Coordinates of C-alpha atoms and ligand atoms in Angstrom, one line a residue:
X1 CA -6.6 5.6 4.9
X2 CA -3.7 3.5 6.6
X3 CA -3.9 0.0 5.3
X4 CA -4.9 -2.5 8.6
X5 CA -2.2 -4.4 7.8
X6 CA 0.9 -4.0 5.6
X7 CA 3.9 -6.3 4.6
X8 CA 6.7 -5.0 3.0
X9 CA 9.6 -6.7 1.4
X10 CA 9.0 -9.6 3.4
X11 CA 12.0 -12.4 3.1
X12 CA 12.4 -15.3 4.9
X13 CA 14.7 -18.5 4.3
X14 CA 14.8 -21.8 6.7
X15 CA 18.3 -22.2 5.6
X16 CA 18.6 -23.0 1.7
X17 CA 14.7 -22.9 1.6
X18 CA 13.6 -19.8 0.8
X19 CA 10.1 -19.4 2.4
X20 CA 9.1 -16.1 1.6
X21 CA 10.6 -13.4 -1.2
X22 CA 10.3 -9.8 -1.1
X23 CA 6.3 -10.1 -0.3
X24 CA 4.4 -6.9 -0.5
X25 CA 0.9 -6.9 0.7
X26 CA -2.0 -4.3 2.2
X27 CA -4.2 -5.1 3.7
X28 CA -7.7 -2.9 4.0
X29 CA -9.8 -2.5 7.4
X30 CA -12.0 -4.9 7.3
X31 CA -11.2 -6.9 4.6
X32 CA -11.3 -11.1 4.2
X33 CA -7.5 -11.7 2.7
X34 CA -7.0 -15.1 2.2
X35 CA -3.3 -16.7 1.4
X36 CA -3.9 -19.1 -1.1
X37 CA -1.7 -22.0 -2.2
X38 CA -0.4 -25.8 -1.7
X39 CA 0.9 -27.2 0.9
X40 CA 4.8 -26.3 1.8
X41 CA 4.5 -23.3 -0.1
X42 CA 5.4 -20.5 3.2
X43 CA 1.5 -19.7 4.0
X44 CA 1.7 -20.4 8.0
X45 CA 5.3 -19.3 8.0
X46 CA 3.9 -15.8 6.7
X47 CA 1.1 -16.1 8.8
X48 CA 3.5 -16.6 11.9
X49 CA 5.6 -13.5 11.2
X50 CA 2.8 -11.3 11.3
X51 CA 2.1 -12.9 14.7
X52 CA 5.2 -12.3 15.5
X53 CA 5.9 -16.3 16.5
X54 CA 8.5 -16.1 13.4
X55 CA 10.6 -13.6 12.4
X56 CA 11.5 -12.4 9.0
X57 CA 15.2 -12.1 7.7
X58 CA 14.5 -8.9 5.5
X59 CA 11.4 -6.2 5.4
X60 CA 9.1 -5.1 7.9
X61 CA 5.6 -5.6 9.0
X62 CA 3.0 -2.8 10.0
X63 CA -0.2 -2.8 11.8
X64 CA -2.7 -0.1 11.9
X65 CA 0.6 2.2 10.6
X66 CA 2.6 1.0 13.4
X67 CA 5.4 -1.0 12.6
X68 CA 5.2 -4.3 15.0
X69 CA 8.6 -6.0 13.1
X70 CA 10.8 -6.7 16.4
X71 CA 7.0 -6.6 18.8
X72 CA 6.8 -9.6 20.5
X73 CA 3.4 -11.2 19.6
X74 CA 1.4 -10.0 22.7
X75 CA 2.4 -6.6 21.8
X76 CA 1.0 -7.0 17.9
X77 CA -3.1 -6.4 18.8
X78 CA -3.6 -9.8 16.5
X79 CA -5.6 -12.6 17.5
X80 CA -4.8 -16.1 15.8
X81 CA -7.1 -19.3 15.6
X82 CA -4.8 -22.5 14.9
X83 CA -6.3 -25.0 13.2
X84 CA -6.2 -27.5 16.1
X85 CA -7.7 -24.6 17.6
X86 CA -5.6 -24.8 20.6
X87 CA -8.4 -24.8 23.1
X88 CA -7.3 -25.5 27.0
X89 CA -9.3 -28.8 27.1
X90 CA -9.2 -28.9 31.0
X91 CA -11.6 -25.1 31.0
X92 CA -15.1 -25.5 29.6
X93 CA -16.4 -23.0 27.3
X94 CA -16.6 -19.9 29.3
X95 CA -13.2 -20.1 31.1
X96 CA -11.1 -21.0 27.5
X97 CA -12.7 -17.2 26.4
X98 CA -12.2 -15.7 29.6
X99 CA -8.5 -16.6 29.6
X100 CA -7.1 -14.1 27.3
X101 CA -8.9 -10.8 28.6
X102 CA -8.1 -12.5 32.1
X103 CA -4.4 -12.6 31.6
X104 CA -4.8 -8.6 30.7
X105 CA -6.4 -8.1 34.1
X106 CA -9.7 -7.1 32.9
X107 CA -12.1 -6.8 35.8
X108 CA -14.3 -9.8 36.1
X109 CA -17.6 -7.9 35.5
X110 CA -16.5 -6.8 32.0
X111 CA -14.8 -10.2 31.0
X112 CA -18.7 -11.4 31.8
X113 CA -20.2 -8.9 29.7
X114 CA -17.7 -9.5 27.1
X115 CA -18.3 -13.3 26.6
X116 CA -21.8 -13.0 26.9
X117 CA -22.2 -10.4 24.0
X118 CA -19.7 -12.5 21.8
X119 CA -21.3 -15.9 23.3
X120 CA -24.6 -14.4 21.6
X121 CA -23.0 -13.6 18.3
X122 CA -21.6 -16.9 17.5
X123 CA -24.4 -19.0 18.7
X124 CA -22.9 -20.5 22.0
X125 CA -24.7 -19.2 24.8
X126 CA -26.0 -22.6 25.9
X127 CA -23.1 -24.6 26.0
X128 CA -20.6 -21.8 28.3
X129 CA -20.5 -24.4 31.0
X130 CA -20.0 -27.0 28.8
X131 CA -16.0 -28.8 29.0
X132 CA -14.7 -28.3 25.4
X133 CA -14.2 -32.0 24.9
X134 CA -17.5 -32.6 24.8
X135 CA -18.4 -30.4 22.1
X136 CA -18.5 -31.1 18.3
X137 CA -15.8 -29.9 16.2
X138 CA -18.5 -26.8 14.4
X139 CA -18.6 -26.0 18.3
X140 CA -14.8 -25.8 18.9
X141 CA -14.3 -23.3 15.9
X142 CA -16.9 -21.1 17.3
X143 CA -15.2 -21.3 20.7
X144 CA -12.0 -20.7 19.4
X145 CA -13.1 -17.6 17.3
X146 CA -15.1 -16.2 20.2
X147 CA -11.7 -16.3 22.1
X148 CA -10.1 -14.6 19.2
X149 CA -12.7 -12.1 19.3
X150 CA -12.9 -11.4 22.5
X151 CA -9.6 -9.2 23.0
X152 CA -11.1 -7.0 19.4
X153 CA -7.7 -6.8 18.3
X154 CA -6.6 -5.2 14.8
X155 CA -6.4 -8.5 12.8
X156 CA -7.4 -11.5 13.3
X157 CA -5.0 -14.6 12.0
X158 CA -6.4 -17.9 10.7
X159 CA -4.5 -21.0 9.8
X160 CA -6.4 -23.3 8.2
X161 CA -9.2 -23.0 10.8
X162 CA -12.0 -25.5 9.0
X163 CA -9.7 -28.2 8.0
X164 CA -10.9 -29.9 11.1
X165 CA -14.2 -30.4 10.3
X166 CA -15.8 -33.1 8.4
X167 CA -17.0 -32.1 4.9
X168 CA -20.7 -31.5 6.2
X169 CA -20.2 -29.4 8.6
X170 CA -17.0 -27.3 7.0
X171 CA -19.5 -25.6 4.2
X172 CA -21.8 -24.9 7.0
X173 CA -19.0 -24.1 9.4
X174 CA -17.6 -21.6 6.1
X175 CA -20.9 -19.6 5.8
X176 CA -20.7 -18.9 9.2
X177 CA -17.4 -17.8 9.6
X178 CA -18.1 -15.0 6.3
X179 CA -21.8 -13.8 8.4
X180 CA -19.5 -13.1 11.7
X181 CA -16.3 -11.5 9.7
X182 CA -19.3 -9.0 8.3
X183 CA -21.5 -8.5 11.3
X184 CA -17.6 -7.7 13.1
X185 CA -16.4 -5.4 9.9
X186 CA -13.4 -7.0 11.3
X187 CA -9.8 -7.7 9.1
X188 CA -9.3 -11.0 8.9
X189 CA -5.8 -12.7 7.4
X190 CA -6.5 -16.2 6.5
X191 CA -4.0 -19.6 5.5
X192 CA -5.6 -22.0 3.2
X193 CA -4.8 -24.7 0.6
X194 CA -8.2 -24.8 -0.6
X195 CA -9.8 -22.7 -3.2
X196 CA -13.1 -23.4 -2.6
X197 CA -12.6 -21.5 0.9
X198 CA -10.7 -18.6 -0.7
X199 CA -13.6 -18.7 -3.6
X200 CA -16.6 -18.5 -0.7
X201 CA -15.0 -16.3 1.8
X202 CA -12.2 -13.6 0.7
X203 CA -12.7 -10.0 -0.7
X204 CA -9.1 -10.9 -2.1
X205 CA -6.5 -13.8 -2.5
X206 CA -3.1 -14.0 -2.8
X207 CA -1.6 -17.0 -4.2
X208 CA 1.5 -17.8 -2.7
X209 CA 4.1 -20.0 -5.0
X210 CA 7.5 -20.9 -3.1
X211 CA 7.5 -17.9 -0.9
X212 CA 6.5 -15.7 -3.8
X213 CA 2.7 -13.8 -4.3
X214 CA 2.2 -14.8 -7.8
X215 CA -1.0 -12.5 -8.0
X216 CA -3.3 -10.9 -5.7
X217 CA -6.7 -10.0 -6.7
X218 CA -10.8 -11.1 -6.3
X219 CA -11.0 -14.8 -6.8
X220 CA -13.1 -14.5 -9.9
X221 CA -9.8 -13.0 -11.3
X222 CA -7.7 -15.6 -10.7
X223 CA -10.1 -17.8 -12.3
X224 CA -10.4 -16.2 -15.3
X225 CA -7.0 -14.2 -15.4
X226 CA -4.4 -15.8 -14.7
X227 CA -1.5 -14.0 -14.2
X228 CA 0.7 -16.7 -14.6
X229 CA 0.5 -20.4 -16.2
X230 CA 1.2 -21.7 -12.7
X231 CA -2.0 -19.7 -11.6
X232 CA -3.9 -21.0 -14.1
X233 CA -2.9 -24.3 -13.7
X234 CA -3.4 -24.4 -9.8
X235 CA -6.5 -22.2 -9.5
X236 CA -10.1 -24.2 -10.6
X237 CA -10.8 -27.9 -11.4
X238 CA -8.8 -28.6 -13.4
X239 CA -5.7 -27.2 -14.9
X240 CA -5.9 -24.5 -17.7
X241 CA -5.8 -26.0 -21.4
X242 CA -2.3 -23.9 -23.4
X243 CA -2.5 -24.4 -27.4
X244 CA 0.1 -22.8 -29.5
X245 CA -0.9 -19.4 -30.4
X246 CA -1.0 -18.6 -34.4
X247 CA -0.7 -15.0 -34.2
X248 CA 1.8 -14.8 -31.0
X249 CA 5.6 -15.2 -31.3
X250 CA 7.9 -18.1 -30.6
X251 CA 6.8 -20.4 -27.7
X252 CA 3.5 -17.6 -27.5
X253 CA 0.1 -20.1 -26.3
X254 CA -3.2 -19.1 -25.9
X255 CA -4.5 -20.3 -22.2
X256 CA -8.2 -21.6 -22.0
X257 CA -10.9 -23.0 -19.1
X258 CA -12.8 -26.2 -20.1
X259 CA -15.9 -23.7 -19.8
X260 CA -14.5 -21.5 -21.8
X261 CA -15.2 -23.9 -24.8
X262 CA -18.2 -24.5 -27.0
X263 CA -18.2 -28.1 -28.4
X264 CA -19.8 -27.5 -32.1
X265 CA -20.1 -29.9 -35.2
X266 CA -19.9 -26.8 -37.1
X267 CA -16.4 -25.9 -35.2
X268 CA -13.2 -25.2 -36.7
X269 CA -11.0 -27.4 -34.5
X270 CA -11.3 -30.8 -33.5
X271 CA -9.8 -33.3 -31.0
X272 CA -10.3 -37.2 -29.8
X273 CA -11.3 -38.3 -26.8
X274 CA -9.0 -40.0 -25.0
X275 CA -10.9 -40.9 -22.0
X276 CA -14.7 -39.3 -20.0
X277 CA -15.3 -38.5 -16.6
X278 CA -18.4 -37.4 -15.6
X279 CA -18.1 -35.0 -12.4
X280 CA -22.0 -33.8 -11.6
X281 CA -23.5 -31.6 -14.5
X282 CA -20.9 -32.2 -16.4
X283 CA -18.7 -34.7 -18.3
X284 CA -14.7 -33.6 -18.6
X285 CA -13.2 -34.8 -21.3
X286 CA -9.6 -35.7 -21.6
X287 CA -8.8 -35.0 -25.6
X288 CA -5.5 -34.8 -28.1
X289 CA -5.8 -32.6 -30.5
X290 CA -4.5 -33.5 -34.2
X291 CA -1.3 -32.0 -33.3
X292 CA -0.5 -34.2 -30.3
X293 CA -1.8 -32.0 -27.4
X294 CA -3.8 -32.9 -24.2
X295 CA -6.5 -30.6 -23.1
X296 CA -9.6 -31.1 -21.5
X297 CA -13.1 -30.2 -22.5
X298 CA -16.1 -30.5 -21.1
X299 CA -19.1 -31.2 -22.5
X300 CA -23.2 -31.8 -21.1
X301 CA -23.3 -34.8 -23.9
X302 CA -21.3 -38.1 -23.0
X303 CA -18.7 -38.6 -25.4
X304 CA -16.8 -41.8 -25.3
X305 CA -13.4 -42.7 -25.9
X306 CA -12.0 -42.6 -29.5
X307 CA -15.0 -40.1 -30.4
X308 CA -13.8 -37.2 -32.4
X309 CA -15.5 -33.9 -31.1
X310 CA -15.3 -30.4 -32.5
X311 CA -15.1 -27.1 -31.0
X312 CA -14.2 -23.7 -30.8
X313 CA -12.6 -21.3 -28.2
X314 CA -14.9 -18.8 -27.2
X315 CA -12.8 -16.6 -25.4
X316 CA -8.6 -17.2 -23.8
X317 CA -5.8 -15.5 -22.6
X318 CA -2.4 -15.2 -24.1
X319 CA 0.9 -16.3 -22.1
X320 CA 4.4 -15.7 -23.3
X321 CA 7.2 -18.6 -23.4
X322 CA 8.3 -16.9 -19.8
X323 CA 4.7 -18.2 -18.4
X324 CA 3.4 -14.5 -18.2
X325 CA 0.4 -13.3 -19.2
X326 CA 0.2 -10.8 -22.2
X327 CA -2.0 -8.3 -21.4
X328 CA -4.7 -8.4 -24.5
X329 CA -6.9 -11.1 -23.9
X330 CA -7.5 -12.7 -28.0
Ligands
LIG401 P1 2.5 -24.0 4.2 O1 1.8 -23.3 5.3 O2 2.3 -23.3 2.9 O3 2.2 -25.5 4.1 P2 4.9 -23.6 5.8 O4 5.0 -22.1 6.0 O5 4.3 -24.4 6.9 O6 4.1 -23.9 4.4 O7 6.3 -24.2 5.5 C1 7.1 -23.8 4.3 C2 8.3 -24.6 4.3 O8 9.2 -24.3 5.3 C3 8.1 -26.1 4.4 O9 9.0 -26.8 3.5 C4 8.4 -26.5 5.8 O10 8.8 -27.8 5.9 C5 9.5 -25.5 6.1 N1 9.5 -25.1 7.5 C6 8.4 -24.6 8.2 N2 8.7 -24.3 9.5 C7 10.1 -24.5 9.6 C8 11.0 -24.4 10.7 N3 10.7 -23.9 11.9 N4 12.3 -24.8 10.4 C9 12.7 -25.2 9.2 N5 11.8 -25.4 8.2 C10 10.5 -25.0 8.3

């Protein structure tokens, strides 16, 4: 099957800054892909040139097995949502979706019957005549995807499209946006710094690290491993816990989650509390161990500062001095 969308060799510098480096990516049909990673990183910029908005310095970019490289953007069959949304605020509803298919010359009859299906899926029949500054934010996603949407194009591009929304209404707004990518079995390509959004909505992220894909795969994986100590570090709440490893070589660590540990009067290492914060259901605990490293436990006890606890390591992952992971998990 040819992959929806595919990215090979992908480079791109804004002068010294490189942006993007030798990226390799496929994409399936109908597939949630989110790019994954702070801000500054190259996400948009790599979003952009698969737009077409930007283009790369070396590689070349394919969609549906066509390569669309040097295509201008209307030429790409990709649909983006900004995260401003980029709605024409002097249209209500129905003429911001009509524009698109209207600017292909679509017969009127059909843009009607277009917009009212899509109007249907998304939930915003009733407010087609309304002017799109006097919706709510939830509303102005939905009306911005139903534009998307409404020209069916290959891929659908998404920068950042929930970053708008107040907290509320974003988890809400999330959910929503997951139900419509299935009902549509539609490829989706979407830009985020947040991993709770790439955790909730992709099939598979990539985590992008100055221009680089550091590792691809379900999010589950990049939770628990980490194919780098930068992934484990950025991916979850807090960073990943490294202790020297006793039966790896030089500068060899073991890499563990706080969850990963049991606390255990009985256990056979020990470290003090330095300080306790308690986030929901659990406390985290910021600990030294006897040999002068930080790590962080957590534990469903309060411990206080200057308490010794003990514990054991129920299950890691091994990195090498280069940061890499070494394929037999201990
Ligand atoms: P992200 O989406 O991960 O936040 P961007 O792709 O927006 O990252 O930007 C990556 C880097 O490239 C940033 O340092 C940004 O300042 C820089 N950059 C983005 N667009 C341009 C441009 N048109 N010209 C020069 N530098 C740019």
């Amino acid at each position: 099957m040819t992959a929806q969308l595919e990215l090979r060799g992908i480079t791109k510098h804004y002068g010294k800054r490189v942006v993007a480096e030798d990226v390799q990516l496929s994409l399936r049909a109908g597939e949630f892909f989110v790019i994954l990673g702070p801000s500054g990183e190259g996400k948009s910029t790599l979003l952009r040139m698969v737009a077409g908005i930007e283009t790369p310095d070396a590689g070349s970019i394919f969609i549906d097995g066509r390569e669309v490289t040097h295509l201008p953007p209307n030429k790409r069959n990709v649909s983006m949502v900004f995260q401003n949304y980029a709605l024409y605020p002097n249209m209500n509803v129905y003429r911001n979706i009509a524009f698109p298919l209207k600017m292909q010359f679509f017969p009127r009859e059909e843009i009607d019957e277009k917009i009212r299906a899509i109007a249907k899926t998304l939930g915003i029949t009733d407010i087609l005549q309304s002017p799109v500054n006097r919706i709510s934010g939830g509303q102005q996603q939905r009306v911005a995807l139903a534009r998307a949407i409404v020209r069916s194009p290959s891929v659908f591009l998404l920068d950042e499209p929930l970053s708008n929304l107040d907290a509320r209404v974003r988890f809400t707004a999330r959910a929503e946006l997951k139900k419509i990518q299935q009902e549509l079995g539609q490829t989706f390509f979407y830009v985020t710094h947040d991993q709770k959004e790439a955790e909730a909505l992709s099939d598979r992220t990539g985590v992008l690290h100055q221009g680089r894909l550091e590792q691809v795969s379900p999010f589950e994986v990049l939770y628990n491993e980490p194919e780098t100590r930068w992934v484990g570090d950025f991916v979850g709440d807090v960073p990943m816990n490294y202790l020297p490893d006793p039966e790896g070589g030089p500068g060899e660590e073991i890499g563990f989650r706080p969850d990963w540990v049991e606390l255990d009067s009985a256990g056979p290492l020990s470290a003090s509390v330095e300080l306790a914060e308690n986030m929901g259901e659990a406390n985290y605990l910021v600990c030294v161990t006897p040999e002068g490293k930080k790590i962080i436990l957590r534990s469903v006890v309060r411990h206080g500062p200057g308490e010794t606890v003990r514990f054991r390591i129920a299950r890691a992952q091994r990195y090498g001095s280069d940061g890499r992971r070494k394929p037999s998990p201990t």
